[in-house]
GROMACS .gro file of C-alpha atoms in nm:
model
  271
    1MET     CA    1  12.122   0.594   1.000
    2THR     CA    2  12.463   0.757   0.954
    3LYS     CA    3  12.372   1.024   1.207
    4GLN     CA    4  12.295   0.760   1.469
    5LEU     CA    5  12.624   0.580   1.405
    6THR     CA    6  12.822   0.895   1.475
    7HIS     CA    7  12.674   0.902   1.826
    8TYR     CA    8  12.770   0.546   1.918
    9PRO     CA    9  13.124   0.623   2.043
   10SER     CA   10  12.995   0.903   2.272
   11ILE     CA   11  12.715   0.685   2.406
   12TRP     CA   12  12.956   0.405   2.491
   13VAL     CA   13  13.206   0.645   2.650
   14GLU     CA   14  12.925   0.780   2.868
   15ARG     CA   15  12.806   0.433   2.967
   16LEU     CA   16  13.158   0.323   3.056
   17ALA     CA   17  13.214   0.642   3.257
   18ARG     CA   18  12.893   0.592   3.457
   19LEU     CA   19  12.974   0.226   3.519
   20GLY     CA   20  13.321   0.335   3.626
   21TYR     CA   21  13.192   0.584   3.882
   22ALA     CA   22  12.953   0.319   4.018
   23SER     CA   23  13.231   0.057   4.047
   24LYS     CA   24  13.462   0.300   4.224
   25GLY     CA   25  13.175   0.388   4.457
   26VAL     CA   26  13.120   0.022   4.547
   27VAL     CA   27  13.491  -0.020   4.627
   28TYR     CA   28  13.500   0.284   4.858
   29GLY     CA   29  13.174   0.177   5.018
   30ILE     CA   30  13.327  -0.161   5.107
   31VAL     CA   31  13.639   0.007   5.251
   32GLY     CA   32  13.418   0.232   5.464
   33LEU     CA   33  13.190  -0.048   5.586
   34LEU     CA   34  13.486  -0.269   5.684
   35ALA     CA   35  13.648   0.021   5.872
   36ALA     CA   36  13.318   0.103   6.048
   37GLN     CA   37  13.287  -0.259   6.162
   38ALA     CA   38  13.645  -0.248   6.291
   39ALA     CA   39  13.577   0.081   6.473
   40PHE     CA   40  13.279  -0.052   6.666
   41GLY     CA   41  13.409  -0.403   6.729
   42THR     CA   42  13.173  -0.594   6.502
   43GLY     CA   43  13.440  -0.751   6.282
   44GLY     CA   44  13.579  -0.584   5.973
   45ARG     CA   45  13.926  -0.440   5.929
   46THR     CA   46  14.105  -0.131   5.811
   47THR     CA   47  14.203  -0.192   5.454
   48ASP     CA   48  14.256  -0.018   5.122
   49THR     CA   49  14.087  -0.047   4.784
   50ARG     CA   50  14.274  -0.369   4.697
   51GLY     CA   51  14.165  -0.519   5.026
   52ALA     CA   52  13.807  -0.426   4.934
   53LEU     CA   53  13.843  -0.624   4.611
   54GLN     CA   54  13.967  -0.926   4.806
   55THR     CA   55  13.667  -0.899   5.039
   56LEU     CA   56  13.434  -0.886   4.742
   57LEU     CA   57  13.592  -1.203   4.602
   58THR     CA   58  13.501  -1.399   4.918
   59GLN     CA   59  13.129  -1.323   4.878
   60PRO     CA   60  12.878  -1.551   4.702
   61PHE     CA   61  12.928  -1.513   4.326
   62GLY     CA   62  13.246  -1.324   4.420
   63LYS     CA   63  13.425  -1.377   4.087
   64LEU     CA   64  13.124  -1.255   3.893
   65LEU     CA   65  13.088  -0.947   4.114
   66LEU     CA   66  13.460  -0.876   4.090
   67ALA     CA   67  13.450  -0.916   3.711
   68LEU     CA   68  13.174  -0.653   3.692
   69ILE     CA   69  13.378  -0.421   3.914
   70ALA     CA   70  13.687  -0.482   3.699
   71ILE     CA   71  13.495  -0.391   3.383
   72GLY     CA   72  13.366  -0.080   3.555
   73LEU     CA   73  13.713   0.023   3.669
   74ILE     CA   74  13.844  -0.023   3.315
   75GLY     CA   75  13.559   0.201   3.199
   76TYR     CA   76  13.662   0.459   3.458
   77VAL     CA   77  14.023   0.445   3.338
   78LEU     CA   78  13.915   0.495   2.976
   79TRP     CA   79  13.697   0.790   3.077
   80ARG     CA   80  13.986   0.956   3.260
   81PHE     CA   81  14.209   0.916   2.954
   82VAL     CA   82  13.934   1.057   2.731
   83GLN     CA   83  13.918   1.358   2.964
   84ALA     CA   84  14.296   1.395   2.957
   85ILE     CA   85  14.353   1.348   2.584
   86LYS     CA   86  14.037   1.455   2.401
   87ASP     CA   87  13.949   1.727   2.652
   88PRO     CA   88  13.569   1.706   2.605
   89GLU     CA   89  13.520   1.952   2.892
   90ASN     CA   90  13.738   2.215   2.720
   91LYS     CA   91  13.984   2.253   3.006
   92GLY     CA   92  14.226   2.398   2.752
   93THR     CA   93  14.604   2.409   2.727
   94ASP     CA   94  14.685   2.685   2.973
   95ALA     CA   95  14.863   2.599   3.298
   96LYS     CA   96  14.543   2.532   3.493
   97GLY     CA   97  14.385   2.327   3.215
   98LEU     CA   98  14.696   2.117   3.159
   99ALA     CA   99  14.729   2.053   3.533
  100GLN     CA  100  14.371   1.925   3.546
  101ARG     CA  101  14.420   1.705   3.242
  102ILE     CA  102  14.745   1.563   3.378
  103GLY     CA  103  14.557   1.495   3.701
  104TYR     CA  104  14.297   1.298   3.504
  105ALA     CA  105  14.573   1.091   3.343
  106ILE     CA  106  14.744   1.019   3.677
  107ASN     CA  107  14.409   0.920   3.827
  108GLY     CA  108  14.352   0.691   3.530
  109LEU     CA  109  14.689   0.522   3.582
  110ILE     CA  110  14.617   0.468   3.953
  111TYR     CA  111  14.285   0.298   3.880
  112ALA     CA  112  14.439   0.102   3.594
  113GLY     CA  113  14.655  -0.057   3.863
  114LEU     CA  114  14.345  -0.133   4.070
  115ALA     CA  115  14.167  -0.283   3.768
  116PHE     CA  116  14.475  -0.500   3.703
  117SER     CA  117  14.463  -0.619   4.065
  118ALA     CA  118  14.098  -0.714   4.018
  119VAL     CA  119  14.186  -0.918   3.708
  120GLN     CA  120  14.470  -1.090   3.897
  121LEU     CA  121  14.233  -1.183   4.179
  122ILE     CA  122  13.982  -1.328   3.935
  123GLN     CA  123  14.261  -1.538   3.784
  124GLY     CA  124  14.369  -1.652   4.130
  125SER     CA  125  14.705  -1.475   4.126
  126GLY     CA  126  14.846  -1.164   4.291
  127GLY     CA  127  14.648  -0.947   4.523
  128ASN     CA  128  14.865  -0.997   4.830
  129SER     CA  129  14.715  -0.761   5.085
  130ASN     CA  130  15.034  -0.772   5.294
  131SER     CA  131  15.239  -0.604   5.026
  132ASN     CA  132  15.256  -0.227   5.056
  133SER     CA  133  15.267  -0.074   4.712
  134THR     CA  134  15.304   0.272   4.871
  135ASP     CA  135  15.629   0.157   5.035
  136ASP     CA  136  15.747   0.013   4.703
  137TRP     CA  137  15.704   0.321   4.489
  138THR     CA  138  15.823   0.549   4.771
  139ALA     CA  139  16.144   0.344   4.791
  140ARG     CA  140  16.188   0.374   4.413
  141LEU     CA  141  16.143   0.751   4.427
  142LEU     CA  142  16.383   0.786   4.721
  143SER     CA  143  16.650   0.600   4.524
  144GLN     CA  144  16.639   0.863   4.247
  145PRO     CA  145  16.847   1.182   4.238
  146PHE     CA  146  16.672   1.439   4.462
  147GLY     CA  147  16.453   1.150   4.580
  148GLN     CA  148  16.369   1.309   4.914
  149TRP     CA  149  16.248   1.623   4.739
  150LEU     CA  150  16.040   1.415   4.497
  151VAL     CA  151  15.869   1.221   4.776
  152GLY     CA  152  15.817   1.536   4.981
  153THR     CA  153  15.667   1.712   4.679
  154VAL     CA  154  15.428   1.423   4.617
  155GLY     CA  155  15.328   1.434   4.983
  156ALA     CA  156  15.263   1.809   4.969
  157PHE     CA  157  15.063   1.761   4.647
  158ILE     CA  158  14.844   1.496   4.811
  159ILE     CA  159  14.783   1.723   5.110
  160GLY     CA  160  14.688   1.993   4.861
  161MET     CA  161  14.441   1.749   4.706
  162GLY     CA  162  14.302   1.689   5.054
  163PHE     CA  163  14.242   2.058   5.105
  164TYR     CA  164  14.081   2.072   4.760
  165GLN     CA  165  13.834   1.807   4.882
  166PHE     CA  166  13.756   2.035   5.177
  167TYR     CA  167  13.708   2.326   4.937
  168LYS     CA  168  13.469   2.124   4.720
  169ALA     CA  169  13.276   2.016   5.028
  170PHE     CA  170  13.234   2.366   5.175
  171THR     CA  171  13.154   2.539   4.845
  172ALA     CA  172  12.943   2.248   4.713
  173LYS     CA  173  13.084   2.317   4.366
  174PHE     CA  174  13.024   1.953   4.280
  175ARG     CA  175  12.655   2.035   4.237
  176ARG     CA  176  12.740   2.206   3.908
  177GLU     CA  177  12.842   1.868   3.767
  178LEU     CA  178  12.513   1.702   3.866
  179ASN     CA  179  12.171   1.725   3.707
  180LEU     CA  180  11.942   1.702   4.009
  181THR     CA  181  11.638   1.872   3.858
  182GLU     CA  182  11.424   1.560   3.890
  183LEU     CA  183  11.479   1.549   4.267
  184SER     CA  184  11.274   1.738   4.524
  185GLU     CA  185  11.430   2.018   4.730
  186THR     CA  186  11.454   1.787   5.032
  187GLU     CA  187  11.623   1.516   4.824
  188ARG     CA  188  11.872   1.767   4.685
  189LYS     CA  189  11.961   1.875   5.040
  190TRP     CA  190  12.023   1.513   5.139
  191VAL     CA  191  12.236   1.456   4.830
  192THR     CA  192  12.440   1.769   4.903
  193GLY     CA  193  12.492   1.671   5.268
  194ILE     CA  194  12.602   1.316   5.184
  195CYS     CA  195  12.842   1.437   4.915
  196ARG     CA  196  12.991   1.698   5.147
  197PHE     CA  197  13.044   1.441   5.422
  198GLY     CA  198  13.211   1.203   5.177
  199LEU     CA  199  13.445   1.468   5.039
  200LEU     CA  200  13.544   1.580   5.390
  201ALA     CA  201  13.633   1.222   5.486
  202ARG     CA  202  13.836   1.176   5.171
  203GLY     CA  203  14.015   1.503   5.239
  204VAL     CA  204  14.112   1.383   5.588
  205VAL     CA  205  14.253   1.059   5.446
  206PHE     CA  206  14.449   1.246   5.176
  207CYS     CA  207  14.606   1.477   5.435
  208ILE     CA  208  14.718   1.182   5.649
  209ILE     CA  209  14.866   0.999   5.349
  210GLY     CA  210  15.046   1.316   5.238
  211TRP     CA  211  15.187   1.361   5.589
  212PHE     CA  212  15.316   1.001   5.584
  213LEU     CA  213  15.503   1.077   5.261
  214ILE     CA  214  15.656   1.396   5.397
  215GLN     CA  215  15.780   1.200   5.701
  216ALA     CA  216  15.921   0.932   5.469
  217ALA     CA  217  16.109   1.205   5.281
  218ARG     CA  218  16.242   1.368   5.600
  219GLN     CA  219  16.356   1.038   5.746
  220PHE     CA  220  16.471   0.889   5.412
  221ASP     CA  221  16.267   0.584   5.508
  222ALA     CA  222  16.013   0.434   5.268
  223SER     CA  223  15.853   0.232   5.551
  224ALA     CA  224  15.725   0.559   5.701
  225ALA     CA  225  15.497   0.599   5.399
  226GLY     CA  226  15.146   0.461   5.404
  227GLY     CA  227  14.828   0.444   5.204
  228LEU     CA  228  14.458   0.431   5.282
  229ALA     CA  229  14.477   0.133   5.519
  230GLU     CA  230  14.761   0.291   5.720
  231ALA     CA  231  14.572   0.623   5.738
  232LEU     CA  232  14.269   0.447   5.886
  233GLN     CA  233  14.491   0.254   6.130
  234THR     CA  234  14.648   0.582   6.243
  235LEU     CA  235  14.306   0.728   6.318
  236ALA     CA  236  14.219   0.419   6.522
  237GLN     CA  237  14.535   0.464   6.735
  238GLN     CA  238  14.449   0.820   6.842
  239PRO     CA  239  14.261   0.918   7.160
  240TYR     CA  240  13.894   0.839   7.096
  241GLY     CA  241  14.026   0.645   6.798
  242SER     CA  242  13.718   0.427   6.759
  243TRP     CA  243  13.500   0.734   6.719
  244LEU     CA  244  13.745   0.904   6.483
  245LEU     CA  245  13.774   0.591   6.272
  246GLY     CA  246  13.399   0.541   6.277
  247ILE     CA  247  13.328   0.896   6.158
  248VAL     CA  248  13.581   0.874   5.874
  249ALA     CA  249  13.461   0.523   5.788
  250PHE     CA  250  13.102   0.641   5.749
  251GLY     CA  251  13.242   0.934   5.553
  252LEU     CA  252  13.406   0.691   5.310
  253VAL     CA  253  13.071   0.514   5.274
  254ALA     CA  254  12.924   0.857   5.199
  255TYR     CA  255  13.198   0.913   4.942
  256GLY     CA  256  13.101   0.584   4.781
  257ILE     CA  257  12.741   0.706   4.766
  258TYR     CA  258  12.865   1.034   4.615
  259LEU     CA  259  13.030   0.833   4.337
  260LEU     CA  260  12.707   0.640   4.280
  261ILE     CA  261  12.527   0.974   4.258
  262GLN     CA  262  12.784   1.083   4.001
  263ALA     CA  263  12.718   0.764   3.806
  264ARG     CA  264  12.349   0.846   3.792
  265TYR     CA  265  12.331   1.226   3.774
  266SER     CA  266  12.663   1.354   3.629
  267GLN     CA  267  12.630   1.581   3.329
  268LEU     CA  268  12.900   1.407   3.128
  269VAL     CA  269  13.048   1.581   2.826
  270THR     CA  270  13.184   1.304   2.606
  271GLY     CA  271  13.273   1.507   2.299
   0.00000   0.00000   0.00000
């Protein structure tokens, strides 16, 4: 009996992590579907993850669905902090390991903000889709000493993250994190292709967002910054914008599916 009790924390951490990946996948799937509808003139809109939560709220049983997503996002946040603090994957304390663990913590903080937005929407407060949180924090950074360098550095870092998504897509290193042994060879090829497509789309979005921040730093103008919604709008404004937006939109849906695959097949090390 005692032996079983010692496993309870790890089991619950794993369940929360899987629910978190699934919830994040649903959010990105909604963003992608809305953008795809906008691209091909069947309704929809270019929005970000908070806009996806607002869309979910308008559906039948919207508050219940949003509550489940909020719980999942909280689970994802807890998992990221477990990865950062307890280091169950043994990333270590060298420069590379610390950078990865700090990245987990930053990612956790970002999605803590999204989980908080979900709770606000359930309570009927907050969630104003017209407010640009990217502008807000960019303005705060620009007001600091060496603010332009800080914003430019963040922009370069996000572009670097975009190229890392490309690297993961081309090398398919993500397969090491998945236990796909129960799938057939054909199914594994489909999974790999979908995940690659999703990572490429996310990489494109990261590079655009990073470029926005670098322009904001150069111009000392927080309004030049932009997030996911602005990145999608920029794609739509280019030559053949509908096609560009449509491809990236379907890529974001694929990224959502990739997260659902992670929820089901990730080989989680919980300690």
